[in-house]
mmCIF file of C-alpha atoms in Angstrom:
data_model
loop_
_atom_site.group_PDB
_atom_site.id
_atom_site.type_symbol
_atom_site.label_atom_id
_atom_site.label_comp_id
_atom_site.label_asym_id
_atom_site.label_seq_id
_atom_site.Cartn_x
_atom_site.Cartn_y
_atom_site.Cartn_z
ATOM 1 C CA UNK Y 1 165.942 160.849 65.254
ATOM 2 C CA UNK Y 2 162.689 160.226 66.889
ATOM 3 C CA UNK Y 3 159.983 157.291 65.528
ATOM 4 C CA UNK Y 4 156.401 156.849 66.383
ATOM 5 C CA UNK Y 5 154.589 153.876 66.060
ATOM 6 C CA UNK Y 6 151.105 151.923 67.274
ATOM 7 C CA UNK Y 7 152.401 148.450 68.487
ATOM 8 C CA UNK Y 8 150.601 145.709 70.825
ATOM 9 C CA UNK Y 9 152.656 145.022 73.705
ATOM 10 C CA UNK Y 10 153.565 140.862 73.966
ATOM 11 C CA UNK Y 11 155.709 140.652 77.033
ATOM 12 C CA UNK Y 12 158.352 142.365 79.109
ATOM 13 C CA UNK Y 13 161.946 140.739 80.082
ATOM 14 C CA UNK Y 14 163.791 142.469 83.323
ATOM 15 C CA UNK Y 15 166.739 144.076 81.894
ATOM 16 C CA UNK Y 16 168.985 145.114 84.312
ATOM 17 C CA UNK Y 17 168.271 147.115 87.557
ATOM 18 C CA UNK Y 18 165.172 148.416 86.706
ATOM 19 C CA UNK Y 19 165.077 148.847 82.724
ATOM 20 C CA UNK Y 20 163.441 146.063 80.819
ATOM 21 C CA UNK Y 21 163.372 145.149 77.074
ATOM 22 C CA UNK Y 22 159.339 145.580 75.446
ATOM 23 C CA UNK Y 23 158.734 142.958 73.036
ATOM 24 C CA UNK Y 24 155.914 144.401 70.474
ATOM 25 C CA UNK Y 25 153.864 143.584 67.535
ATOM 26 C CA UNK Y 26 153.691 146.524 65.108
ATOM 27 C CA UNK Y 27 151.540 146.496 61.594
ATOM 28 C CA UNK Y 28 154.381 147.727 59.361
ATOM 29 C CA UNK Y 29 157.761 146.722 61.461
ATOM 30 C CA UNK Y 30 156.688 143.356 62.185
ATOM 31 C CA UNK Y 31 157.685 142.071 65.785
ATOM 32 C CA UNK Y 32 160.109 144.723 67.386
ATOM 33 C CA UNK Y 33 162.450 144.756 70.923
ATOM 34 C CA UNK Y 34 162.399 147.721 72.380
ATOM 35 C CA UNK Y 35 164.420 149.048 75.665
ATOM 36 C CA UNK Y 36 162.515 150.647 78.117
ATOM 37 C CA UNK Y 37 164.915 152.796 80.848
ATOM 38 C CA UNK Y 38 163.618 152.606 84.174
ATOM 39 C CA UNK Y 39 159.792 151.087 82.809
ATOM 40 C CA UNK Y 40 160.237 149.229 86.524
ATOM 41 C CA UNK Y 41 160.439 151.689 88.930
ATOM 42 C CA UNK Y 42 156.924 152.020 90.321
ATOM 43 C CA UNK Y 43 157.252 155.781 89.913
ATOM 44 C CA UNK Y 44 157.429 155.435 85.739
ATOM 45 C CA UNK Y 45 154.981 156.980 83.730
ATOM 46 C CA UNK Y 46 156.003 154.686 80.818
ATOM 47 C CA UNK Y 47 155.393 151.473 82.718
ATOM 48 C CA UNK Y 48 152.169 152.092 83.450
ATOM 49 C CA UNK Y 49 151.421 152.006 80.076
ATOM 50 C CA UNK Y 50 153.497 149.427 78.309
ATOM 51 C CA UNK Y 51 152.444 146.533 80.097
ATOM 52 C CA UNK Y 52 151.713 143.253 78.471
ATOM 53 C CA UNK Y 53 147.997 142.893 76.167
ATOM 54 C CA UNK Y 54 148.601 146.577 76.166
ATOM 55 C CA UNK Y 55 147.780 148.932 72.800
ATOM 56 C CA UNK Y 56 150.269 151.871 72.588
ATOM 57 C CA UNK Y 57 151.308 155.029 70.929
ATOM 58 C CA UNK Y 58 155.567 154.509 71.265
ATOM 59 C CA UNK Y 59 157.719 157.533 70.681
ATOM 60 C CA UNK Y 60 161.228 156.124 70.573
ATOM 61 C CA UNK Y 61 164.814 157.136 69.483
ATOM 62 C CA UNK Y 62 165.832 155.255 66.372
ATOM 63 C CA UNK Y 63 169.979 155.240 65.938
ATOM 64 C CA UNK Y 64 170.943 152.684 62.746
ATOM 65 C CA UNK Y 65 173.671 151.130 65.137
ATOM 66 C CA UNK Y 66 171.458 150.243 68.099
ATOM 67 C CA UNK Y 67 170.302 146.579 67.463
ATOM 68 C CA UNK Y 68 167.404 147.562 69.915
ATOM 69 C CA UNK Y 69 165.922 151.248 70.226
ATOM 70 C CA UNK Y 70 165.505 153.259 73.665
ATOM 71 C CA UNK Y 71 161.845 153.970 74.382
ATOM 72 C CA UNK Y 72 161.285 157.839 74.980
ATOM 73 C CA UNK Y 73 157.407 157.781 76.120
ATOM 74 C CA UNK Y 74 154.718 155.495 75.927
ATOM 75 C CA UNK Y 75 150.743 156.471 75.515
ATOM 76 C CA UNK Y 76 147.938 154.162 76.016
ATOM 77 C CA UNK Y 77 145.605 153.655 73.362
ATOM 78 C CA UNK Y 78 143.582 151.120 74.659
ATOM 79 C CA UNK Y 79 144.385 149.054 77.989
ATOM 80 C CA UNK Y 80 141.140 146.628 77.825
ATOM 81 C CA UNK Y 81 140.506 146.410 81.315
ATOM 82 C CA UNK Y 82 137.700 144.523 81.235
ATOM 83 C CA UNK Y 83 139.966 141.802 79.652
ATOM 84 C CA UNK Y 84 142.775 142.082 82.328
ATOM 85 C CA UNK Y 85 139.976 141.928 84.848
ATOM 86 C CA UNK Y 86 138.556 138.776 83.608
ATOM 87 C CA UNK Y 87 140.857 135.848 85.173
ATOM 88 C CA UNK Y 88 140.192 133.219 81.825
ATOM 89 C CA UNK Y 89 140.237 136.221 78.814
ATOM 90 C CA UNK Y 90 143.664 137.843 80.550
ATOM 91 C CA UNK Y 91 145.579 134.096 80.384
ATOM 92 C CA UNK Y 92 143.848 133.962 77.107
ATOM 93 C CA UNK Y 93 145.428 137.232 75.737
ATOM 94 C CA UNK Y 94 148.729 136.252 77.191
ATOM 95 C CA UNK Y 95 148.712 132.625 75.053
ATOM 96 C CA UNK Y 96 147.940 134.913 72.337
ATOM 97 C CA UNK Y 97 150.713 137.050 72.913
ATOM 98 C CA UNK Y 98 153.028 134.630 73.724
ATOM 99 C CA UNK Y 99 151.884 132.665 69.879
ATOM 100 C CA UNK Y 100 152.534 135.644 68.084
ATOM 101 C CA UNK Y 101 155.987 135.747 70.018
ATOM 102 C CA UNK Y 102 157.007 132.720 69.050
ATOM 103 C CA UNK Y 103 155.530 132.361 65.447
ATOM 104 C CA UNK Y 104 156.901 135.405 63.833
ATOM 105 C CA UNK Y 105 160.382 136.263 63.164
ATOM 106 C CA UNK Y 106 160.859 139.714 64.394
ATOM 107 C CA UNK Y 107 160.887 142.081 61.368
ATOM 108 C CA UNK Y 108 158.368 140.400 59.322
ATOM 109 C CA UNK Y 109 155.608 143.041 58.319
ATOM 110 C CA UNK Y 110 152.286 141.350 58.955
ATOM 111 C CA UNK Y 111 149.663 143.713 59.028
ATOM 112 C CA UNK Y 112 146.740 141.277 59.146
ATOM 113 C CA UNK Y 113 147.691 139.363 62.324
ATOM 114 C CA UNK Y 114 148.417 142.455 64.024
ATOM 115 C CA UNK Y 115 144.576 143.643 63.109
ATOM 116 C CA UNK Y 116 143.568 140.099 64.135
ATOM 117 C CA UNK Y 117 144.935 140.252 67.577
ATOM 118 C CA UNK Y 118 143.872 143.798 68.453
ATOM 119 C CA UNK Y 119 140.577 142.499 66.943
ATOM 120 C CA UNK Y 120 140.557 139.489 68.974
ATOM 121 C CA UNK Y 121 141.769 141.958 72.424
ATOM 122 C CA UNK Y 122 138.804 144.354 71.623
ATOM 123 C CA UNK Y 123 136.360 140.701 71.498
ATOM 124 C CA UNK Y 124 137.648 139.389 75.074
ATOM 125 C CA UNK Y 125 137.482 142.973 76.356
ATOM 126 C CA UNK Y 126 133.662 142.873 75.215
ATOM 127 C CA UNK Y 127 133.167 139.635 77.118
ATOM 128 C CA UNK Y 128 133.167 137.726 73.968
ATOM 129 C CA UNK Y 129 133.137 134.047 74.651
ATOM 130 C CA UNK Y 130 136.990 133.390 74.837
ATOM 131 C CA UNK Y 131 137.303 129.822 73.987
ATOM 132 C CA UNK Y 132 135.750 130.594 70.569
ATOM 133 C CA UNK Y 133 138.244 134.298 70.510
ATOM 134 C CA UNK Y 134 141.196 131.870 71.109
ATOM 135 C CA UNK Y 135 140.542 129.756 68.236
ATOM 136 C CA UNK Y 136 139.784 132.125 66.126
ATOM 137 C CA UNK Y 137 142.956 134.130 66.478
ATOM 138 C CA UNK Y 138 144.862 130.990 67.031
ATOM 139 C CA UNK Y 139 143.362 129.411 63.461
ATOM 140 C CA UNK Y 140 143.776 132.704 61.477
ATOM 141 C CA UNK Y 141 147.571 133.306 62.043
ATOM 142 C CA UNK Y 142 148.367 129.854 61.078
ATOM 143 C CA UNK Y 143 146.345 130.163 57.960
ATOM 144 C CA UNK Y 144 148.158 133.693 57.134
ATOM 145 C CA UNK Y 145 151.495 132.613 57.739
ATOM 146 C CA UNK Y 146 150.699 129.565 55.730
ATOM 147 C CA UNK Y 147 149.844 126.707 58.143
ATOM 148 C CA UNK Y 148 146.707 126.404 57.663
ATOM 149 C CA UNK Y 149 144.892 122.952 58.763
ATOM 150 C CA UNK Y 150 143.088 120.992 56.029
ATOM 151 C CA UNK Y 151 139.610 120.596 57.159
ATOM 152 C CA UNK Y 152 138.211 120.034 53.338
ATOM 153 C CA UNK Y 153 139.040 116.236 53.289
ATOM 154 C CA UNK Y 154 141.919 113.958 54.263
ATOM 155 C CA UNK Y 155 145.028 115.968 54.778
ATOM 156 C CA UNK Y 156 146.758 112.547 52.913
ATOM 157 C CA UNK Y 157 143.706 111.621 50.078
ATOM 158 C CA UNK Y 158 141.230 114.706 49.953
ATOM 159 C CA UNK Y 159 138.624 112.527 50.387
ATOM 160 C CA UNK Y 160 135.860 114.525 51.397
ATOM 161 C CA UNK Y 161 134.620 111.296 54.090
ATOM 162 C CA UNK Y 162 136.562 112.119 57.251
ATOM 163 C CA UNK Y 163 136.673 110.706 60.636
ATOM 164 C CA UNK Y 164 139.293 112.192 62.754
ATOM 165 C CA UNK Y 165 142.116 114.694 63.174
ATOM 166 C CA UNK Y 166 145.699 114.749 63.375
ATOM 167 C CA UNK Y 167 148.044 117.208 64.281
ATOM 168 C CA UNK Y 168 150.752 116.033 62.720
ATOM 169 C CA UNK Y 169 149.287 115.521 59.246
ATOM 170 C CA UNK Y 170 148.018 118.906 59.290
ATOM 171 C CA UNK Y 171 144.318 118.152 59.384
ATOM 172 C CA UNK Y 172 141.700 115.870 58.879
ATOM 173 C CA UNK Y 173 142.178 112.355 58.404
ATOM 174 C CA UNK Y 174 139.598 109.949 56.167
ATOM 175 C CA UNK Y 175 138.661 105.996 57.890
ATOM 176 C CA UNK Y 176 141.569 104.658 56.411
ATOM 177 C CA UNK Y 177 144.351 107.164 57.311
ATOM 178 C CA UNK Y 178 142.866 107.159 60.727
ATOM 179 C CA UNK Y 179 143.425 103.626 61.344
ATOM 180 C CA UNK Y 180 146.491 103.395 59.464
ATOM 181 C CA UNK Y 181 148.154 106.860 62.100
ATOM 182 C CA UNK Y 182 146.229 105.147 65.174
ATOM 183 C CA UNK Y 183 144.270 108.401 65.444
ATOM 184 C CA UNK Y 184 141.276 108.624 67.468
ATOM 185 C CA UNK Y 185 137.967 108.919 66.037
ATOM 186 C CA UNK Y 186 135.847 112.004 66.692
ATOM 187 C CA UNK Y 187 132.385 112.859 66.542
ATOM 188 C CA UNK Y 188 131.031 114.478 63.100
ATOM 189 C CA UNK Y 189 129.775 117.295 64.811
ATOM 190 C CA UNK Y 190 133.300 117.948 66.657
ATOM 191 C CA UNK Y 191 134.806 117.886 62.969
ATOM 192 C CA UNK Y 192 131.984 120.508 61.823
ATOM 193 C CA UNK Y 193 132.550 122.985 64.654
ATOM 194 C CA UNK Y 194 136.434 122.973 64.193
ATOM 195 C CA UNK Y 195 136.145 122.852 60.310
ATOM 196 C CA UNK Y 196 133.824 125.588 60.724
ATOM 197 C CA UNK Y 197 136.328 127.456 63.294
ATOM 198 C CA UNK Y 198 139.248 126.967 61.181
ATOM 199 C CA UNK Y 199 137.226 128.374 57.850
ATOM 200 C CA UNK Y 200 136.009 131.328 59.808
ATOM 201 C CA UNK Y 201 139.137 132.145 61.905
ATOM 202 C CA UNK Y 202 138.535 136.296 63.106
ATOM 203 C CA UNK Y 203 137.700 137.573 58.894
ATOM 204 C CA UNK Y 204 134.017 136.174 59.836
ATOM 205 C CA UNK Y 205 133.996 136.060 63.670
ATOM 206 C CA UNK Y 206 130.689 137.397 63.900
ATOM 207 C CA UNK Y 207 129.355 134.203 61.654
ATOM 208 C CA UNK Y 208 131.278 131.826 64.117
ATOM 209 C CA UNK Y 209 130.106 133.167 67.246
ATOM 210 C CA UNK Y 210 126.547 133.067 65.908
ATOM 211 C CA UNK Y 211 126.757 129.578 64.977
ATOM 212 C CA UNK Y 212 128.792 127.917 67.409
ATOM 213 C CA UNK Y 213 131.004 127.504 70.863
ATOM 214 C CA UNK Y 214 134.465 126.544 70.192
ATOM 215 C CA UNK Y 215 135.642 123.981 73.137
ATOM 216 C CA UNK Y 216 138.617 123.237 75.387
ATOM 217 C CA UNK Y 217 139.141 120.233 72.898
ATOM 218 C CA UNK Y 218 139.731 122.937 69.588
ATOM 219 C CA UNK Y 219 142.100 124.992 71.929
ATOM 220 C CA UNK Y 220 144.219 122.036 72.343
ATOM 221 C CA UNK Y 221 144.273 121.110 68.993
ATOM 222 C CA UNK Y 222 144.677 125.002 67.642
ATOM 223 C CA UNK Y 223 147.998 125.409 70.751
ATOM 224 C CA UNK Y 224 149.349 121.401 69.707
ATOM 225 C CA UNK Y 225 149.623 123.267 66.014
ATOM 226 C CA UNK Y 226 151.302 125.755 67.125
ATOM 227 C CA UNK Y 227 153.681 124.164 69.412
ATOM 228 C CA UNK Y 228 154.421 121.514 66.716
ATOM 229 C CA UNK Y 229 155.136 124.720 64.066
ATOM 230 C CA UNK Y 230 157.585 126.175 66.871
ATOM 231 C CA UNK Y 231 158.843 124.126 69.659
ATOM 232 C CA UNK Y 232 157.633 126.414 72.043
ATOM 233 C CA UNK Y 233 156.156 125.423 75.214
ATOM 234 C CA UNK Y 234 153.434 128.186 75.152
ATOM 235 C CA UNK Y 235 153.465 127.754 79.052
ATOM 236 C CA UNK Y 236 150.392 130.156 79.173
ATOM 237 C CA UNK Y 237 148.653 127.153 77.728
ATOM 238 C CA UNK Y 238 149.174 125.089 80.928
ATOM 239 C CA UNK Y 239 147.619 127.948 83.300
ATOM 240 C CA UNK Y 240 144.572 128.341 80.720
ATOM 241 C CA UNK Y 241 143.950 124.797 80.589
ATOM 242 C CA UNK Y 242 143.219 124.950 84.092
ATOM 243 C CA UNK Y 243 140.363 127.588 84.038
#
């Protein structure tokens, strides 16, 4: 029986000679694996359009005993060139990609991350400052799959008087939590930007990008969340970081 479905591609792993299996985010499947028969040969119409930060139209055979499908054809919906063009946005789209990946389990329905990263795509394809995208995207997945960063008050106290950050105590820390975790201090206007970024996350993008520039300092922080969360390396982090 053949399936359609709209999906977001995340990444491609060789699978033998020249197949490969298509890792993709869908809005009502969740995070799928997909085969794709001969997506490598240069001469493949699919392959052209199922490549990574790639929106698609998938046709696919679906067999209840497969524990992966077989990809019939592939149409492009959207291949935001401009993004892939961009040396900074395309890195950023693959750390994207590559959070999703290793954030949700695969068959978890979640419509509104799969809007927020097609949303946050169709910002970096628009030349949208990317820093501020990253965080954004980054800061609204964790809050919808229920990490979400105190930025209130003292992740420990609540009190509202804060003076630093800390990853590992899942937000901001008062004076006397900051001394007592050896946490560095930061500047109040650092703590307004990233409470503001992780408030706003991509719901009220257009208020963020009005009002302020996220830094390479709130990507860190955003990725060091994430990577705590998962225990993956998010290499893509180590190329952006070098931008």
């Amino acid at each position: 029986m053949n399936e359609q479905l709209e999906a977001i591609v995340l990444s491609l792993t060789d699978y033998r000679e020249n197949d490969a299996v298509i890792h993709v985010l869908t809005a009502d499947k969740g995070r799928m694996a997909l085969i794709g028969t001969g997506v490598r040969k240069v001469s493949s119409k699919n392959g052209r359009n199922i490549q990574p930060c790639t929106h698609c139209s998938i046709l696919y055979d679906h067999k209840e005993n497969r524990s992966m499908q077989r990809i019939r054809t592939v149409s492009s919906l959207h291949l935001f060139r401009h993004m892939k063009e961009d040396l900074k946005a395309s890195i950023a789209g693959s750390l994207l990609c590559e959070a999703v990946q290793s954030l949700l389990e695969e068959g978890e329905p979640c419509q509104e991350i799969y809007d927020s990263l097609l949303k946050a795509f169709l910002y970096l394809d628009e030349g949208k400052h990317v820093d501020t995208t990253v965080c954004a995207f980054l800061s609204q997945m964790l809050n919808d799959l229920g990490f979400g960063l105190q930025v209130d008050g003292c992740a420990i106290c609540n009190d509202t008087k804060v003076t630093s950050f800390s990853i590992g105590d899942g937000g901001f820390l008062c004076q006397h939590h900051m001394l007592a975790h050896r946490t560095s201090i930061w500047d109040p206007l650092d703590l307004k930007r990233f409470r503001l970024i992780n408030k706003a996350g991509m719901k009220h993008f257009d208020i963020l990008s009005e009002s302020t520039q996220a830094t390479s300092r709130d990507v860190m922080e955003l990725v060091g969340v994430v990577r705590m969360h998962t225990g993956a390396p998010l290499r893509s982090y180590d190329l952006y970081k070098k931008i």
